Every structure is written in structure tokens, then in C-alpha cells.
PDB file of C-alpha atoms in Angstrom:
ATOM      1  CA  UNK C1342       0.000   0.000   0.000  1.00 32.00           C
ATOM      2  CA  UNK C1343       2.567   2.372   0.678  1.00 39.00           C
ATOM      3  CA  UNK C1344       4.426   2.083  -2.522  1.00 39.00           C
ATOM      4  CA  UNK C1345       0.507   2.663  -4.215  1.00 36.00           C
ATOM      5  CA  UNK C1346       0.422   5.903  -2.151  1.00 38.00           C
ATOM      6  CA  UNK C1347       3.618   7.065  -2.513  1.00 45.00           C
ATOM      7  CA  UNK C1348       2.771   6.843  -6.599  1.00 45.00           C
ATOM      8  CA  UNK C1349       0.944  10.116  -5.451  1.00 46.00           C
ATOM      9  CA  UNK C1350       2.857  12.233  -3.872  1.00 49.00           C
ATOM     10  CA  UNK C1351       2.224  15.897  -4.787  1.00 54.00           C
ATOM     11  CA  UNK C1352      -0.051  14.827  -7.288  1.00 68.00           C
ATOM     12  CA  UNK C1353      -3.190  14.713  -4.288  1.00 79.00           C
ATOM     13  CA  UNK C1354      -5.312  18.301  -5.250  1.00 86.00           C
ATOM     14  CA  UNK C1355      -8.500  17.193  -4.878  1.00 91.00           C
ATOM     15  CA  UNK C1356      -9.778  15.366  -1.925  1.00 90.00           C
ATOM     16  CA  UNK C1357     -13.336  13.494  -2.385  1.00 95.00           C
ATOM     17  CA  UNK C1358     -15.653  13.213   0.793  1.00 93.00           C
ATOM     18  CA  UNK C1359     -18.152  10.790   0.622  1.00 95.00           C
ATOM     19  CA  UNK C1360     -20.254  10.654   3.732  1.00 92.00           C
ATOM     20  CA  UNK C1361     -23.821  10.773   4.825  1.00 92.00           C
ATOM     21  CA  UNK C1362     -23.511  13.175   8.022  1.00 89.00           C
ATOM     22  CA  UNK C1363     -23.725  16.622   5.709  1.00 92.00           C
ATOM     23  CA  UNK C1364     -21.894  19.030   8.527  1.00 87.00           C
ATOM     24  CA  UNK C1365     -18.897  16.461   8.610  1.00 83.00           C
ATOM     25  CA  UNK C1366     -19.045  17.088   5.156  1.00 90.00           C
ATOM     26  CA  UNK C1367     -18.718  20.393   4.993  1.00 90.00           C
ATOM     27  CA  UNK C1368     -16.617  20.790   7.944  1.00 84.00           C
ATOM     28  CA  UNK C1369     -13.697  18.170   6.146  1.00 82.00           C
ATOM     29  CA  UNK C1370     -14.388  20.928   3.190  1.00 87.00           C
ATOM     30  CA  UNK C1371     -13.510  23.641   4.570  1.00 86.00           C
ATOM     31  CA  UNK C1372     -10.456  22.003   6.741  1.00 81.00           C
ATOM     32  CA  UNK C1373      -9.102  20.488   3.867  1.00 79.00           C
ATOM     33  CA  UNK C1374      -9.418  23.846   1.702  1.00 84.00           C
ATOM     34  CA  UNK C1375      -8.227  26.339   4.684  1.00 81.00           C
ATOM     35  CA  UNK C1376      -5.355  23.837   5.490  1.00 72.00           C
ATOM     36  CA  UNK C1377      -2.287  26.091   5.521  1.00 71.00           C
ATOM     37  CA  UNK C1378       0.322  23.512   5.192  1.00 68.00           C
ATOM     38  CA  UNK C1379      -1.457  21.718   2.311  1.00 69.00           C
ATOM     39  CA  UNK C1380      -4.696  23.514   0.769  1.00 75.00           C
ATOM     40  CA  UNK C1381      -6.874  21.002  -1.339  1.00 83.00           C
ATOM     41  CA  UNK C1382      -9.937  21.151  -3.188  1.00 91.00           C
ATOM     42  CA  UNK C1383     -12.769  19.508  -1.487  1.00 92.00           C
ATOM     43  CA  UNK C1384     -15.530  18.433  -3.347  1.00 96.00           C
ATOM     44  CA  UNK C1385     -18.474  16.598  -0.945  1.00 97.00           C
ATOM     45  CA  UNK C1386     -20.995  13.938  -1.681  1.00 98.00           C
ATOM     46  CA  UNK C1387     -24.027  12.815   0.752  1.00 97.00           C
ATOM     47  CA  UNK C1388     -24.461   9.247  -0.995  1.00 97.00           C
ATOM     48  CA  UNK C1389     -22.621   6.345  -2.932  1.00 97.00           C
ATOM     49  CA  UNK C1390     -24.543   7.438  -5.769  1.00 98.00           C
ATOM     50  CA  UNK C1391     -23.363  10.907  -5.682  1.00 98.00           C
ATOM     51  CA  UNK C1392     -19.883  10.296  -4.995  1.00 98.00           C
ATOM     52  CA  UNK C1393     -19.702   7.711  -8.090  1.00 98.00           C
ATOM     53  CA  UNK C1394     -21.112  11.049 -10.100  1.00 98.00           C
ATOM     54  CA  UNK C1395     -18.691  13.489  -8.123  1.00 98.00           C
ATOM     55  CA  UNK C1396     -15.821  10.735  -9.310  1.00 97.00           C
ATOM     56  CA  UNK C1397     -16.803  11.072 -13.068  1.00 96.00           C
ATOM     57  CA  UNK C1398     -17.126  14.259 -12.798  1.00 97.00           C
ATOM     58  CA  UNK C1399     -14.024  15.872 -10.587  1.00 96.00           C
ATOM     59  CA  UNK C1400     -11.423  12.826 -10.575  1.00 94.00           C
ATOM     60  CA  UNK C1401     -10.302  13.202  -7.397  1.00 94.00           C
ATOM     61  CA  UNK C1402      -6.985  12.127  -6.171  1.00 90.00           C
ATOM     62  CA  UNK C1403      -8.022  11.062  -2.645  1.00 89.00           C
ATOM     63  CA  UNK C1404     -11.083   9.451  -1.327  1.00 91.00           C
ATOM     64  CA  UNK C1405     -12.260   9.617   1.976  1.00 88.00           C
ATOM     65  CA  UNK C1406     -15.185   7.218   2.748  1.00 90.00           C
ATOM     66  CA  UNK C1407     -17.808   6.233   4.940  1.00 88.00           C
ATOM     67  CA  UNK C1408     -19.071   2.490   4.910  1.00 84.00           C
ATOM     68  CA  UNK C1409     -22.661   3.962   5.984  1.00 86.00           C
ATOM     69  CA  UNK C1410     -24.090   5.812   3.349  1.00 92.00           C
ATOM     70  CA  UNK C1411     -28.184   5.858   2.619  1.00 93.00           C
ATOM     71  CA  UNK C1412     -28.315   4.295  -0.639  1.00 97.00           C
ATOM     72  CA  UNK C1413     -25.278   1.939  -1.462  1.00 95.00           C
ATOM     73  CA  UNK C1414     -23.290  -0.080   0.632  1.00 89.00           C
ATOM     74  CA  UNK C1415     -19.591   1.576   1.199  1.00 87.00           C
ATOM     75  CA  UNK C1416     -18.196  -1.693  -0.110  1.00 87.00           C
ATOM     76  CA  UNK C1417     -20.089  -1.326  -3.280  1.00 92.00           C
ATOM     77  CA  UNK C1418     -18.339   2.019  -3.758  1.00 94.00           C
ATOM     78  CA  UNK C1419     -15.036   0.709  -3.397  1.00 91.00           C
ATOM     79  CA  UNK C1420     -16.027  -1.998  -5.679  1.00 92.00           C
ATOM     80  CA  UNK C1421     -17.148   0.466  -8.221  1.00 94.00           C
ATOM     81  CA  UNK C1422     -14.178   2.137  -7.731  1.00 93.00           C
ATOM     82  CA  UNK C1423     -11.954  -0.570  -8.095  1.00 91.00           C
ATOM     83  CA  UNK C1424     -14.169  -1.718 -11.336  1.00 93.00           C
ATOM     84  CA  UNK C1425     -13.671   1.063 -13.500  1.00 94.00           C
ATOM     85  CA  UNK C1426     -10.114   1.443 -14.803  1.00 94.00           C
ATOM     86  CA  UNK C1427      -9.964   4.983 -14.979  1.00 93.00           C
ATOM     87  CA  UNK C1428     -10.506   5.034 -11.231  1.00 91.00           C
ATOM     88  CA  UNK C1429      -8.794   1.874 -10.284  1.00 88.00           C
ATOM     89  CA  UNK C1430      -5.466   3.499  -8.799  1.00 86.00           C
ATOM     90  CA  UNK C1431      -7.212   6.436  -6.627  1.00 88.00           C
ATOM     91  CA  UNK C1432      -6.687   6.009  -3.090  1.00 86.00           C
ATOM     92  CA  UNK C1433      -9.474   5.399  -0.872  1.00 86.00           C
ATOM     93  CA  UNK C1434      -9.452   6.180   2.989  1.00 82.00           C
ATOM     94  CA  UNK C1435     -12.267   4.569   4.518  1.00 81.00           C
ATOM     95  CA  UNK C1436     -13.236   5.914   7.856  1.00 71.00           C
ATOM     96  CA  UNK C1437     -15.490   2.969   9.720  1.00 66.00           C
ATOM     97  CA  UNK C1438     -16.373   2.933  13.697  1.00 58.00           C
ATOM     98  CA  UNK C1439     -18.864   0.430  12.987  1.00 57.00           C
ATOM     99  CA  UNK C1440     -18.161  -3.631  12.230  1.00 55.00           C
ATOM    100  CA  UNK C1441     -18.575  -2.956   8.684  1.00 52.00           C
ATOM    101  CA  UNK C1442     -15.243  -4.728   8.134  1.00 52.00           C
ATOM    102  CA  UNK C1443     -16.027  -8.067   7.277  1.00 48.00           C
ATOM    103  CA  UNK C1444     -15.826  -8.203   3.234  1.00 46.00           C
ATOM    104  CA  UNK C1445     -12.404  -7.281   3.478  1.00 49.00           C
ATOM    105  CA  UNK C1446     -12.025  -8.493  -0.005  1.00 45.00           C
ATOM    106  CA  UNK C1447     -13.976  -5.885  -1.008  1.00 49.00           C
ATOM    107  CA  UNK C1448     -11.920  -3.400   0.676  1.00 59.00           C
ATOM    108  CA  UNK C1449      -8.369  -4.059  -1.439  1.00 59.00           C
ATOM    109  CA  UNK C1450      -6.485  -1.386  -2.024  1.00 61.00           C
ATOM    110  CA  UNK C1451      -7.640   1.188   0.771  1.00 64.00           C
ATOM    111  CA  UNK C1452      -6.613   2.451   3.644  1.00 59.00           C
ATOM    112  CA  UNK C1453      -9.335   1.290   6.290  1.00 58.00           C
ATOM    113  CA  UNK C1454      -9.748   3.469   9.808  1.00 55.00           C
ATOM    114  CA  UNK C1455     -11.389   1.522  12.104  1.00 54.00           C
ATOM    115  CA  UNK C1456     -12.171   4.403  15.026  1.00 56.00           C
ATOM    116  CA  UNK C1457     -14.559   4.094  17.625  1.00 51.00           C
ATOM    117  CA  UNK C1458     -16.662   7.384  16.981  1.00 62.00           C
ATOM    118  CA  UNK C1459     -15.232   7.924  13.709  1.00 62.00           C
ATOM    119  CA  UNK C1460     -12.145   9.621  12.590  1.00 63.00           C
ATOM    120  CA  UNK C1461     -11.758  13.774  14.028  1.00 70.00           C
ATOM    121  CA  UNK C1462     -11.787  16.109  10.893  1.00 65.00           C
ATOM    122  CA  UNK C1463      -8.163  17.187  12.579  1.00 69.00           C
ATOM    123  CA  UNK C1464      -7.410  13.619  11.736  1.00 72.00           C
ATOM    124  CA  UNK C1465      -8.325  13.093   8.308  1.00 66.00           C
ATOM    125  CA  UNK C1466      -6.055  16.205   7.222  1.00 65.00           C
ATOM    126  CA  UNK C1467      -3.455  14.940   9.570  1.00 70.00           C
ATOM    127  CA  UNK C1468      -4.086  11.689   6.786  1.00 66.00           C
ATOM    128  CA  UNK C1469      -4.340  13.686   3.869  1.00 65.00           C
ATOM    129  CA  UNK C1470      -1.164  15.422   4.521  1.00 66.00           C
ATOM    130  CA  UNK C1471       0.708  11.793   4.736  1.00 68.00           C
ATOM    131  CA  UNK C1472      -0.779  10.886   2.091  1.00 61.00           C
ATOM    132  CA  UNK C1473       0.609  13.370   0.017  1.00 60.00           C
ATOM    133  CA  UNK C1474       3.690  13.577   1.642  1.00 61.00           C
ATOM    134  CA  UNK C1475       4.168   9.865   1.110  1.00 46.00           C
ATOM    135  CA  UNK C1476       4.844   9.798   4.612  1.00 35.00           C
ATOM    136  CA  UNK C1477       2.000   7.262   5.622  1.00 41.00           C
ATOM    137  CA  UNK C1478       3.615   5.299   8.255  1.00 42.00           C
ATOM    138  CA  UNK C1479       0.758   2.803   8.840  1.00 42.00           C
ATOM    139  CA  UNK C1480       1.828  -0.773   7.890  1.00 42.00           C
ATOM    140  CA  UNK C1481       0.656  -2.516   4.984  1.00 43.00           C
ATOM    141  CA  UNK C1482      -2.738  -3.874   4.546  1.00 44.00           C
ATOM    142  CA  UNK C1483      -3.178  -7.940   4.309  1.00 43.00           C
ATOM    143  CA  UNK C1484      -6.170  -9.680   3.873  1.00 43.00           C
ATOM    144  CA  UNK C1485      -6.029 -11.043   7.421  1.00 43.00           C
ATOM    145  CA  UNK C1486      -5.338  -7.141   8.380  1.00 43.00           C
ATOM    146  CA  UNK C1487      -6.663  -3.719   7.820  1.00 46.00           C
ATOM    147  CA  UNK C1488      -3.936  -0.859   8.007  1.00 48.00           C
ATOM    148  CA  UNK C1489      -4.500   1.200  11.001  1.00 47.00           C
ATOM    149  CA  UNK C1490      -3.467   4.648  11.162  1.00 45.00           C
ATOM    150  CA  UNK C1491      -0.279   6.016  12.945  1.00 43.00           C
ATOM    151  CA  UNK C1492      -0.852   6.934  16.791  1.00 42.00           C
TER     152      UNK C1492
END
């Protein structure tokens, strides 16, 4: 995974949020824009539907994801994801305090955060600036293994 990421490097200017709660939303927008050390645009979607349409239509080069979205399964956005070749190498950091974990086949090739409470917007530009640092320091993801994030 970290050779994936670090593929990306200064190449991460727009960050995707896909995720049902609407003021996380907009508060990772406007964190992720105003972030002095690494500004970003931040384009939001409430639904898997919408974020598959924000993806066509913005190619983002980071995607942060909730498994809990109203109308498609979070897995089935990764699997779209993953599906369509255009899309195939964009990173995806999925943000899960729930035990949504269980398909972890479904889950290859992203960075899963399993938080109690979900992840802190302070924490998911703490990620997106690893991530575009290539400084991501959690180990490698394995099928029997989700990569955690750094403490």
C-alpha cells in the first residue's frame, strides 16, 4: 500500500468526501481547503450514488469514505471504484467505527480506519497530509489485516 500511495505524492489536489452526516461534510471541506500547510480542493458527496457522479465528474486524487451511506453499501463504492479502470489506482481512505469490516475483499487497495466514533476532521487532514507527503507510516494492509493509522 505504501508504494501505491507514494505513486501520489504531490499529485493529491483534490480530496473526495463521501459521507452521509452533511456538517462532517462540509466541515472536512472547509479544513481540507483552509489547510495552511497543504490547501486542497474539497468536493463533498451525501451518498454512494453521488460520490460515483462526483468521481466522473471531478477525478479526485483522494477518497475519503464512509461504509454507511443511505443508498449503497460503502463496499459497493469501493467496488465500483476498483471496477472502473480509470478510477482503479485512486486512493481510498475509509473511515469505519462500525463492524462494517467483514468483506475485506472488497476493501483491497484502501486504507481502512477503524475508530470508535469515527475519525476527528483534525485527523483526516493529519491523513491527507501523509498521504501526500508519502509519509503514511501505517503498515501494509493484508487480507487477514486492515492498516491502522499512525498513533
Amino acid at each position: 500500500m505504501r508504494t501505491a500511495l507514494r505513486q501520489f505524492g504531490e499529485r493529491i489536489d483534490k480530496v473526495l468526501v463521501i459521507d452521509d452526516d452533511q456538517d462532517f461534510v462540509l466541515l472536512m471541506r472547509r479544513l481540507v481547503e483552509d489547510n495552511p500547510l497543504r490547501p486542497c480542493q474539497a468536493i463533498g458527496a451525501f451518498s454512494g450514488q453521488e460520490g460515483l457522479l462526483m468521481l466522473r465528474l471531478h477525478r479526485p486524487d483522494l477518497v475519503f469514505l464512509d461504509l454507511g451511506l443511505p443508498d449503497l453499501a460503502g463496499t459497493e463504492v469501493v467496488e465500483a471504484i476498483r471496477n472502473e479502470p480509470e478510477w482503479r489506482e485512486t486512493p481510498i481512505v475509509i473511515v469505519s467505527g462500525q463492524d462494517e469490516m467483514a468483506n475485506q475483499q472488497t476493501m483491497r487497495g484502501a486504507v481502512v480506519i477503524e475508530k470508535v466514533g469515527g475519525l476527528t476532521p483534525s485527523e483526516a487532514v493529519r491523513w491527507i497530509q501523509e498521504v501526500a507527503d508519502s509519509t503514511l507510516t501505517a503498515p501494509p494492509a493484508t487480507p487477514e489485516r486492515p492498516a491502522t493509522p499512525p498513533r
